[in-house]
mmCIF file with all atom_site columns, C-alpha atoms in Angstrom:
data_model
loop_
_atom_site.group_PDB
_atom_site.id
_atom_site.type_symbol
_atom_site.label_atom_id
_atom_site.label_alt_id
_atom_site.label_comp_id
_atom_site.label_asym_id
_atom_site.label_entity_id
_atom_site.label_seq_id
_atom_site.pdbx_PDB_ins_code
_atom_site.Cartn_x
_atom_site.Cartn_y
_atom_site.Cartn_z
_atom_site.occupancy
_atom_site.B_iso_or_equiv
_atom_site.pdbx_formal_charge
_atom_site.auth_seq_id
_atom_site.auth_comp_id
_atom_site.auth_asym_id
_atom_site.auth_atom_id
_atom_site.pdbx_PDB_model_num
ATOM 1   C CA . UNK A 1 1   ? 6.170  -27.262 17.938 1.00 79.00 ? 1   UNK A CA 1
ATOM 2   C CA . UNK A 1 2   ? 6.245  -25.583 21.402 1.00 84.00 ? 2   UNK A CA 1
ATOM 3   C CA . UNK A 1 3   ? 3.648  -28.016 22.542 1.00 91.00 ? 3   UNK A CA 1
ATOM 4   C CA . UNK A 1 4   ? 6.326  -30.828 21.992 1.00 95.00 ? 4   UNK A CA 1
ATOM 5   C CA . UNK A 1 5   ? 8.621  -29.038 24.437 1.00 97.00 ? 5   UNK A CA 1
ATOM 6   C CA . UNK A 1 6   ? 8.665  -30.202 28.068 1.00 97.00 ? 6   UNK A CA 1
ATOM 7   C CA . UNK A 1 7   ? 10.894 -27.405 29.216 1.00 97.00 ? 7   UNK A CA 1
ATOM 8   C CA . UNK A 1 8   ? 12.918 -24.389 27.831 1.00 97.00 ? 8   UNK A CA 1
ATOM 9   C CA . UNK A 1 9   ? 16.475 -24.846 29.187 1.00 98.00 ? 9   UNK A CA 1
ATOM 10  C CA . UNK A 1 10  ? 17.971 -21.673 27.657 1.00 98.00 ? 10  UNK A CA 1
ATOM 11  C CA . UNK A 1 11  ? 16.222 -18.844 26.047 1.00 98.00 ? 11  UNK A CA 1
ATOM 12  C CA . UNK A 1 12  ? 17.221 -16.951 22.818 1.00 97.00 ? 12  UNK A CA 1
ATOM 13  C CA . UNK A 1 13  ? 18.479 -14.107 25.128 1.00 98.00 ? 13  UNK A CA 1
ATOM 14  C CA . UNK A 1 14  ? 20.477 -16.375 27.230 1.00 98.00 ? 14  UNK A CA 1
ATOM 15  C CA . UNK A 1 15  ? 22.001 -18.053 24.259 1.00 98.00 ? 15  UNK A CA 1
ATOM 16  C CA . UNK A 1 16  ? 22.996 -14.714 22.676 1.00 98.00 ? 16  UNK A CA 1
ATOM 17  C CA . UNK A 1 17  ? 24.771 -13.679 25.878 1.00 98.00 ? 17  UNK A CA 1
ATOM 18  C CA . UNK A 1 18  ? 26.696 -16.982 26.237 1.00 98.00 ? 18  UNK A CA 1
ATOM 19  C CA . UNK A 1 19  ? 27.708 -16.861 22.590 1.00 98.00 ? 19  UNK A CA 1
ATOM 20  C CA . UNK A 1 20  ? 29.070 -13.320 23.008 1.00 98.00 ? 20  UNK A CA 1
ATOM 21  C CA . UNK A 1 21  ? 31.106 -14.481 25.962 1.00 98.00 ? 21  UNK A CA 1
ATOM 22  C CA . UNK A 1 22  ? 32.415 -17.437 23.905 1.00 98.00 ? 22  UNK A CA 1
ATOM 23  C CA . UNK A 1 23  ? 33.342 -15.097 21.002 1.00 98.00 ? 23  UNK A CA 1
ATOM 24  C CA . UNK A 1 24  ? 35.304 -12.793 23.253 1.00 98.00 ? 24  UNK A CA 1
ATOM 25  C CA . UNK A 1 25  ? 37.148 -15.736 24.848 1.00 98.00 ? 25  UNK A CA 1
ATOM 26  C CA . UNK A 1 26  ? 38.118 -17.292 21.459 1.00 98.00 ? 26  UNK A CA 1
ATOM 27  C CA . UNK A 1 27  ? 39.090 -13.867 20.125 1.00 98.00 ? 27  UNK A CA 1
ATOM 28  C CA . UNK A 1 28  ? 41.599 -13.384 22.965 1.00 98.00 ? 28  UNK A CA 1
ATOM 29  C CA . UNK A 1 29  ? 42.913 -16.970 22.790 1.00 98.00 ? 29  UNK A CA 1
ATOM 30  C CA . UNK A 1 30  ? 43.578 -16.745 19.072 1.00 98.00 ? 30  UNK A CA 1
ATOM 31  C CA . UNK A 1 31  ? 44.795 -13.302 18.773 1.00 96.00 ? 31  UNK A CA 1
ATOM 32  C CA . UNK A 1 32  ? 47.549 -12.962 16.083 1.00 94.00 ? 32  UNK A CA 1
ATOM 33  C CA . UNK A 1 33  ? 46.883 -16.378 14.803 1.00 95.00 ? 33  UNK A CA 1
ATOM 34  C CA . UNK A 1 34  ? 45.243 -17.838 11.519 1.00 87.00 ? 34  UNK A CA 1
ATOM 35  C CA . UNK A 1 35  ? 41.952 -19.567 12.441 1.00 97.00 ? 35  UNK A CA 1
ATOM 36  C CA . UNK A 1 36  ? 39.746 -22.002 10.583 1.00 98.00 ? 36  UNK A CA 1
ATOM 37  C CA . UNK A 1 37  ? 36.287 -22.596 12.123 1.00 98.00 ? 37  UNK A CA 1
ATOM 38  C CA . UNK A 1 38  ? 34.975 -26.008 11.134 1.00 98.00 ? 38  UNK A CA 1
ATOM 39  C CA . UNK A 1 39  ? 31.201 -26.208 11.817 1.00 97.00 ? 39  UNK A CA 1
ATOM 40  C CA . UNK A 1 40  ? 29.767 -29.784 11.943 1.00 95.00 ? 40  UNK A CA 1
ATOM 41  C CA . UNK A 1 41  ? 26.590 -29.865 9.943  1.00 93.00 ? 41  UNK A CA 1
ATOM 42  C CA . UNK A 1 42  ? 23.686 -29.823 10.360 1.00 91.00 ? 42  UNK A CA 1
ATOM 43  C CA . UNK A 1 43  ? 23.304 -29.198 14.034 1.00 92.00 ? 43  UNK A CA 1
ATOM 44  C CA . UNK A 1 44  ? 25.939 -26.719 14.705 1.00 95.00 ? 44  UNK A CA 1
ATOM 45  C CA . UNK A 1 45  ? 24.849 -24.418 11.589 1.00 95.00 ? 45  UNK A CA 1
ATOM 46  C CA . UNK A 1 46  ? 23.037 -21.912 13.572 1.00 97.00 ? 46  UNK A CA 1
ATOM 47  C CA . UNK A 1 47  ? 25.447 -21.851 16.558 1.00 98.00 ? 47  UNK A CA 1
ATOM 48  C CA . UNK A 1 48  ? 28.487 -21.617 14.137 1.00 98.00 ? 48  UNK A CA 1
ATOM 49  C CA . UNK A 1 49  ? 26.882 -18.750 12.211 1.00 97.00 ? 49  UNK A CA 1
ATOM 50  C CA . UNK A 1 50  ? 26.235 -16.719 15.464 1.00 98.00 ? 50  UNK A CA 1
ATOM 51  C CA . UNK A 1 51  ? 29.601 -17.544 16.855 1.00 98.00 ? 51  UNK A CA 1
ATOM 52  C CA . UNK A 1 52  ? 31.787 -16.542 14.037 1.00 98.00 ? 52  UNK A CA 1
ATOM 53  C CA . UNK A 1 53  ? 30.070 -13.058 14.077 1.00 98.00 ? 53  UNK A CA 1
ATOM 54  C CA . UNK A 1 54  ? 31.217 -12.681 17.590 1.00 98.00 ? 54  UNK A CA 1
ATOM 55  C CA . UNK A 1 55  ? 34.901 -13.816 17.011 1.00 98.00 ? 55  UNK A CA 1
ATOM 56  C CA . UNK A 1 56  ? 36.854 -10.524 16.170 1.00 96.00 ? 56  UNK A CA 1
ATOM 57  C CA . UNK A 1 57  ? 39.515 -11.921 14.149 1.00 95.00 ? 57  UNK A CA 1
ATOM 58  C CA . UNK A 1 58  ? 40.241 -12.792 10.377 1.00 93.00 ? 58  UNK A CA 1
ATOM 59  C CA . UNK A 1 59  ? 38.976 -16.305 9.990  1.00 96.00 ? 59  UNK A CA 1
ATOM 60  C CA . UNK A 1 60  ? 38.053 -18.849 7.339  1.00 97.00 ? 60  UNK A CA 1
ATOM 61  C CA . UNK A 1 61  ? 35.139 -21.117 7.687  1.00 97.00 ? 61  UNK A CA 1
ATOM 62  C CA . UNK A 1 62  ? 34.357 -24.592 6.399  1.00 97.00 ? 62  UNK A CA 1
ATOM 63  C CA . UNK A 1 63  ? 31.969 -27.309 7.239  1.00 97.00 ? 63  UNK A CA 1
ATOM 64  C CA . UNK A 1 64  ? 31.932 -31.081 7.595  1.00 96.00 ? 64  UNK A CA 1
ATOM 65  C CA . UNK A 1 65  ? 28.849 -33.259 7.641  1.00 93.00 ? 65  UNK A CA 1
ATOM 66  C CA . UNK A 1 66  ? 28.839 -36.460 9.590  1.00 87.00 ? 66  UNK A CA 1
ATOM 67  C CA . UNK A 1 67  ? 26.295 -38.987 10.766 1.00 78.00 ? 67  UNK A CA 1
ATOM 68  C CA . UNK A 1 68  ? 26.030 -41.326 13.769 1.00 69.00 ? 68  UNK A CA 1
ATOM 69  C CA . UNK A 1 69  ? 22.396 -40.960 14.616 1.00 54.00 ? 69  UNK A CA 1
ATOM 70  C CA . UNK A 1 70  ? 20.357 -41.222 11.457 1.00 52.00 ? 70  UNK A CA 1
ATOM 71  C CA . UNK A 1 71  ? 16.706 -40.954 12.882 1.00 52.00 ? 71  UNK A CA 1
ATOM 72  C CA . UNK A 1 72  ? 17.446 -42.653 15.983 1.00 51.00 ? 72  UNK A CA 1
ATOM 73  C CA . UNK A 1 73  ? 17.546 -41.011 19.542 1.00 51.00 ? 73  UNK A CA 1
ATOM 74  C CA . UNK A 1 74  ? 21.068 -42.502 20.290 1.00 56.00 ? 74  UNK A CA 1
ATOM 75  C CA . UNK A 1 75  ? 24.283 -42.542 18.438 1.00 53.00 ? 75  UNK A CA 1
ATOM 76  C CA . UNK A 1 76  ? 24.916 -45.810 16.607 1.00 55.00 ? 76  UNK A CA 1
ATOM 77  C CA . UNK A 1 77  ? 28.691 -45.489 17.276 1.00 61.00 ? 77  UNK A CA 1
ATOM 78  C CA . UNK A 1 78  ? 29.496 -45.744 13.492 1.00 73.00 ? 78  UNK A CA 1
ATOM 79  C CA . UNK A 1 79  ? 30.465 -42.324 12.077 1.00 79.00 ? 79  UNK A CA 1
ATOM 80  C CA . UNK A 1 80  ? 30.192 -41.569 8.482  1.00 84.00 ? 80  UNK A CA 1
ATOM 81  C CA . UNK A 1 81  ? 31.777 -38.490 6.831  1.00 90.00 ? 81  UNK A CA 1
ATOM 82  C CA . UNK A 1 82  ? 28.979 -37.206 4.404  1.00 92.00 ? 82  UNK A CA 1
ATOM 83  C CA . UNK A 1 83  ? 30.839 -33.888 3.511  1.00 95.00 ? 83  UNK A CA 1
ATOM 84  C CA . UNK A 1 84  ? 34.591 -33.336 4.138  1.00 94.00 ? 84  UNK A CA 1
ATOM 85  C CA . UNK A 1 85  ? 36.545 -30.104 4.230  1.00 96.00 ? 85  UNK A CA 1
ATOM 86  C CA . UNK A 1 86  ? 36.891 -28.067 1.039  1.00 95.00 ? 86  UNK A CA 1
ATOM 87  C CA . UNK A 1 87  ? 40.452 -26.995 2.010  1.00 92.00 ? 87  UNK A CA 1
ATOM 88  C CA . UNK A 1 88  ? 43.592 -28.351 3.633  1.00 95.00 ? 88  UNK A CA 1
ATOM 89  C CA . UNK A 1 89  ? 44.363 -27.506 7.267  1.00 97.00 ? 89  UNK A CA 1
ATOM 90  C CA . UNK A 1 90  ? 48.013 -28.337 7.530  1.00 97.00 ? 90  UNK A CA 1
ATOM 91  C CA . UNK A 1 91  ? 49.816 -25.758 9.837  1.00 96.00 ? 91  UNK A CA 1
ATOM 92  C CA . UNK A 1 92  ? 46.313 -24.123 10.706 1.00 97.00 ? 92  UNK A CA 1
ATOM 93  C CA . UNK A 1 93  ? 44.727 -23.504 13.951 1.00 98.00 ? 93  UNK A CA 1
ATOM 94  C CA . UNK A 1 94  ? 41.315 -25.415 13.621 1.00 98.00 ? 94  UNK A CA 1
ATOM 95  C CA . UNK A 1 95  ? 38.363 -24.790 15.912 1.00 98.00 ? 95  UNK A CA 1
ATOM 96  C CA . UNK A 1 96  ? 35.799 -27.517 15.578 1.00 98.00 ? 96  UNK A CA 1
ATOM 97  C CA . UNK A 1 97  ? 32.109 -26.086 16.329 1.00 98.00 ? 97  UNK A CA 1
ATOM 98  C CA . UNK A 1 98  ? 29.666 -28.698 17.616 1.00 96.00 ? 98  UNK A CA 1
ATOM 99  C CA . UNK A 1 99  ? 26.097 -28.391 18.640 1.00 96.00 ? 99  UNK A CA 1
ATOM 100 C CA . UNK A 1 100 ? 26.256 -30.886 21.426 1.00 95.00 ? 100 UNK A CA 1
ATOM 101 C CA . UNK A 1 101 ? 28.717 -33.374 22.649 1.00 94.00 ? 101 UNK A CA 1
ATOM 102 C CA . UNK A 1 102 ? 26.979 -36.485 23.867 1.00 91.00 ? 102 UNK A CA 1
ATOM 103 C CA . UNK A 1 103 ? 28.879 -39.823 23.931 1.00 88.00 ? 103 UNK A CA 1
ATOM 104 C CA . UNK A 1 104 ? 31.986 -38.319 22.462 1.00 90.00 ? 104 UNK A CA 1
ATOM 105 C CA . UNK A 1 105 ? 32.279 -40.901 19.726 1.00 89.00 ? 105 UNK A CA 1
ATOM 106 C CA . UNK A 1 106 ? 31.751 -38.524 16.828 1.00 88.00 ? 106 UNK A CA 1
ATOM 107 C CA . UNK A 1 107 ? 33.914 -35.836 18.198 1.00 91.00 ? 107 UNK A CA 1
ATOM 108 C CA . UNK A 1 108 ? 36.789 -38.251 18.992 1.00 92.00 ? 108 UNK A CA 1
ATOM 109 C CA . UNK A 1 109 ? 36.549 -39.677 15.421 1.00 90.00 ? 109 UNK A CA 1
ATOM 110 C CA . UNK A 1 110 ? 36.588 -36.121 13.843 1.00 93.00 ? 110 UNK A CA 1
ATOM 111 C CA . UNK A 1 111 ? 39.489 -35.021 15.962 1.00 94.00 ? 111 UNK A CA 1
ATOM 112 C CA . UNK A 1 112 ? 41.490 -38.188 15.156 1.00 93.00 ? 112 UNK A CA 1
ATOM 113 C CA . UNK A 1 113 ? 40.849 -37.701 11.351 1.00 93.00 ? 113 UNK A CA 1
ATOM 114 C CA . UNK A 1 114 ? 41.594 -34.014 11.345 1.00 96.00 ? 114 UNK A CA 1
ATOM 115 C CA . UNK A 1 115 ? 44.911 -34.667 13.334 1.00 96.00 ? 115 UNK A CA 1
ATOM 116 C CA . UNK A 1 116 ? 46.157 -36.719 10.579 1.00 96.00 ? 116 UNK A CA 1
ATOM 117 C CA . UNK A 1 117 ? 46.110 -33.684 8.457  1.00 97.00 ? 117 UNK A CA 1
ATOM 118 C CA . UNK A 1 118 ? 48.785 -31.923 10.533 1.00 98.00 ? 118 UNK A CA 1
ATOM 119 C CA . UNK A 1 119 ? 46.916 -28.771 11.748 1.00 98.00 ? 119 UNK A CA 1
ATOM 120 C CA . UNK A 1 120 ? 48.984 -26.465 14.174 1.00 98.00 ? 120 UNK A CA 1
ATOM 121 C CA . UNK A 1 121 ? 46.235 -27.042 16.756 1.00 98.00 ? 121 UNK A CA 1
ATOM 122 C CA . UNK A 1 122 ? 42.648 -28.469 17.129 1.00 98.00 ? 122 UNK A CA 1
ATOM 123 C CA . UNK A 1 123 ? 40.224 -27.143 19.742 1.00 98.00 ? 123 UNK A CA 1
ATOM 124 C CA . UNK A 1 124 ? 36.567 -27.734 20.184 1.00 97.00 ? 124 UNK A CA 1
ATOM 125 C CA . UNK A 1 125 ? 33.704 -25.293 20.872 1.00 98.00 ? 125 UNK A CA 1
ATOM 126 C CA . UNK A 1 126 ? 30.289 -26.870 21.698 1.00 97.00 ? 126 UNK A CA 1
ATOM 127 C CA . UNK A 1 127 ? 27.212 -25.171 22.648 1.00 98.00 ? 127 UNK A CA 1
ATOM 128 C CA . UNK A 1 128 ? 25.996 -27.902 24.822 1.00 98.00 ? 128 UNK A CA 1
ATOM 129 C CA . UNK A 1 129 ? 27.741 -30.832 26.742 1.00 96.00 ? 129 UNK A CA 1
ATOM 130 C CA . UNK A 1 130 ? 25.968 -33.848 28.003 1.00 95.00 ? 130 UNK A CA 1
ATOM 131 C CA . UNK A 1 131 ? 28.754 -35.600 30.004 1.00 93.00 ? 131 UNK A CA 1
ATOM 132 C CA . UNK A 1 132 ? 26.351 -38.141 31.429 1.00 91.00 ? 132 UNK A CA 1
ATOM 133 C CA . UNK A 1 133 ? 26.407 -39.953 28.189 1.00 86.00 ? 133 UNK A CA 1
ATOM 134 C CA . UNK A 1 134 ? 30.139 -39.748 27.624 1.00 91.00 ? 134 UNK A CA 1
ATOM 135 C CA . UNK A 1 135 ? 31.719 -43.036 26.195 1.00 90.00 ? 135 UNK A CA 1
ATOM 136 C CA . UNK A 1 136 ? 35.086 -41.345 25.014 1.00 90.00 ? 136 UNK A CA 1
ATOM 137 C CA . UNK A 1 137 ? 37.176 -39.250 27.383 1.00 90.00 ? 137 UNK A CA 1
ATOM 138 C CA . UNK A 1 138 ? 36.809 -35.986 25.499 1.00 91.00 ? 138 UNK A CA 1
ATOM 139 C CA . UNK A 1 139 ? 36.100 -32.549 26.778 1.00 92.00 ? 139 UNK A CA 1
ATOM 140 C CA . UNK A 1 140 ? 35.438 -29.255 24.875 1.00 95.00 ? 140 UNK A CA 1
ATOM 141 C CA . UNK A 1 141 ? 37.866 -26.444 25.233 1.00 97.00 ? 141 UNK A CA 1
ATOM 142 C CA . UNK A 1 142 ? 34.951 -24.045 24.933 1.00 98.00 ? 142 UNK A CA 1
ATOM 143 C CA . UNK A 1 143 ? 31.592 -24.670 26.451 1.00 98.00 ? 143 UNK A CA 1
ATOM 144 C CA . UNK A 1 144 ? 28.284 -23.032 26.261 1.00 98.00 ? 144 UNK A CA 1
ATOM 145 C CA . UNK A 1 145 ? 26.236 -25.128 28.790 1.00 98.00 ? 145 UNK A CA 1
ATOM 146 C CA . UNK A 1 146 ? 26.173 -28.318 30.301 1.00 96.00 ? 146 UNK A CA 1
ATOM 147 C CA . UNK A 1 147 ? 22.776 -30.129 29.927 1.00 96.00 ? 147 UNK A CA 1
ATOM 148 C CA . UNK A 1 148 ? 21.088 -32.993 31.719 1.00 94.00 ? 148 UNK A CA 1
ATOM 149 C CA . UNK A 1 149 ? 20.781 -36.466 30.141 1.00 94.00 ? 149 UNK A CA 1
ATOM 150 C CA . UNK A 1 150 ? 17.470 -35.575 28.384 1.00 95.00 ? 150 UNK A CA 1
ATOM 151 C CA . UNK A 1 151 ? 16.549 -35.358 24.706 1.00 94.00 ? 151 UNK A CA 1
ATOM 152 C CA . UNK A 1 152 ? 17.520 -31.801 23.641 1.00 96.00 ? 152 UNK A CA 1
ATOM 153 C CA . UNK A 1 153 ? 16.161 -29.882 20.675 1.00 97.00 ? 153 UNK A CA 1
ATOM 154 C CA . UNK A 1 154 ? 16.158 -26.307 19.212 1.00 97.00 ? 154 UNK A CA 1
ATOM 155 C CA . UNK A 1 155 ? 18.705 -23.870 17.954 1.00 98.00 ? 155 UNK A CA 1
ATOM 156 C CA . UNK A 1 156 ? 19.816 -26.174 15.260 1.00 96.00 ? 156 UNK A CA 1
ATOM 157 C CA . UNK A 1 157 ? 19.526 -29.504 17.212 1.00 95.00 ? 157 UNK A CA 1
ATOM 158 C CA . UNK A 1 158 ? 16.917 -31.667 15.797 1.00 93.00 ? 158 UNK A CA 1
ATOM 159 C CA . UNK A 1 159 ? 14.935 -34.759 16.217 1.00 93.00 ? 159 UNK A CA 1
ATOM 160 C CA . UNK A 1 160 ? 14.326 -36.556 12.840 1.00 90.00 ? 160 UNK A CA 1
ATOM 161 C CA . UNK A 1 161 ? 15.021 -33.261 11.060 1.00 91.00 ? 161 UNK A CA 1
ATOM 162 C CA . UNK A 1 162 ? 12.457 -31.246 12.997 1.00 95.00 ? 162 UNK A CA 1
ATOM 163 C CA . UNK A 1 163 ? 12.722 -28.619 15.784 1.00 97.00 ? 163 UNK A CA 1
ATOM 164 C CA . UNK A 1 164 ? 16.103 -27.103 14.422 1.00 96.00 ? 164 UNK A CA 1
ATOM 165 C CA . UNK A 1 165 ? 14.499 -23.642 13.946 1.00 97.00 ? 165 UNK A CA 1
ATOM 166 C CA . UNK A 1 166 ? 13.286 -23.138 17.404 1.00 97.00 ? 166 UNK A CA 1
ATOM 167 C CA . UNK A 1 167 ? 15.189 -20.027 18.855 1.00 97.00 ? 167 UNK A CA 1
ATOM 168 C CA . UNK A 1 168 ? 15.836 -21.629 22.254 1.00 98.00 ? 168 UNK A CA 1
ATOM 169 C CA . UNK A 1 169 ? 17.159 -24.995 23.568 1.00 98.00 ? 169 UNK A CA 1
ATOM 170 C CA . UNK A 1 170 ? 14.780 -27.141 25.303 1.00 97.00 ? 170 UNK A CA 1
ATOM 171 C CA . UNK A 1 171 ? 13.822 -30.736 26.404 1.00 97.00 ? 171 UNK A CA 1
ATOM 172 C CA . UNK A 1 172 ? 11.626 -32.865 23.879 1.00 97.00 ? 172 UNK A CA 1
ATOM 173 C CA . UNK A 1 173 ? 8.591  -34.515 25.523 1.00 95.00 ? 173 UNK A CA 1
ATOM 174 C CA . UNK A 1 174 ? 9.327  -38.163 25.789 1.00 94.00 ? 174 UNK A CA 1
ATOM 175 C CA . UNK A 1 175 ? 5.994  -39.098 24.125 1.00 93.00 ? 175 UNK A CA 1
ATOM 176 C CA . UNK A 1 176 ? 7.087  -37.259 20.980 1.00 92.00 ? 176 UNK A CA 1
ATOM 177 C CA . UNK A 1 177 ? 10.074 -39.594 20.295 1.00 88.00 ? 177 UNK A CA 1
ATOM 178 C CA . UNK A 1 178 ? 8.761  -42.742 21.883 1.00 86.00 ? 178 UNK A CA 1
ATOM 179 C CA . UNK A 1 179 ? 5.874  -43.051 19.477 1.00 75.00 ? 179 UNK A CA 1
#
């Protein structure tokens, strides 16, 4: 798999350090509050798992699975909920955890859906942000790193279900996905 990576953007050590910082910030911001962390499957699974271990608060976890890419390299703009929350969020503080914010279409759709369920608040934590591709005016409240307009994989982020298990974040070589 390493041969398919053009460049490593963030090493495993760099990711660990930044996730520690995010965990400390979230802990401080939610002190004394009830928090539900909602990981967006599949891409945020690894990030969500590492992040919640750095949040020093009692919290609940849940997951949603959505699809807007399929096996394509760009979002179709059509978002489908494949797995919804297992519990209600009314009156709860919700932290959506995403792997990468790209066009913003999926995240806006998710926030709009969850807002109809009357949470106390909704914030977003994303490992990566790609603002060059933004189609919706949406910004994460907690951000790991901003990334260039390249095809990113690793640390949970895939191309056609591959590369999720890389312990770092890198740019996929163009010839891999333009076959």
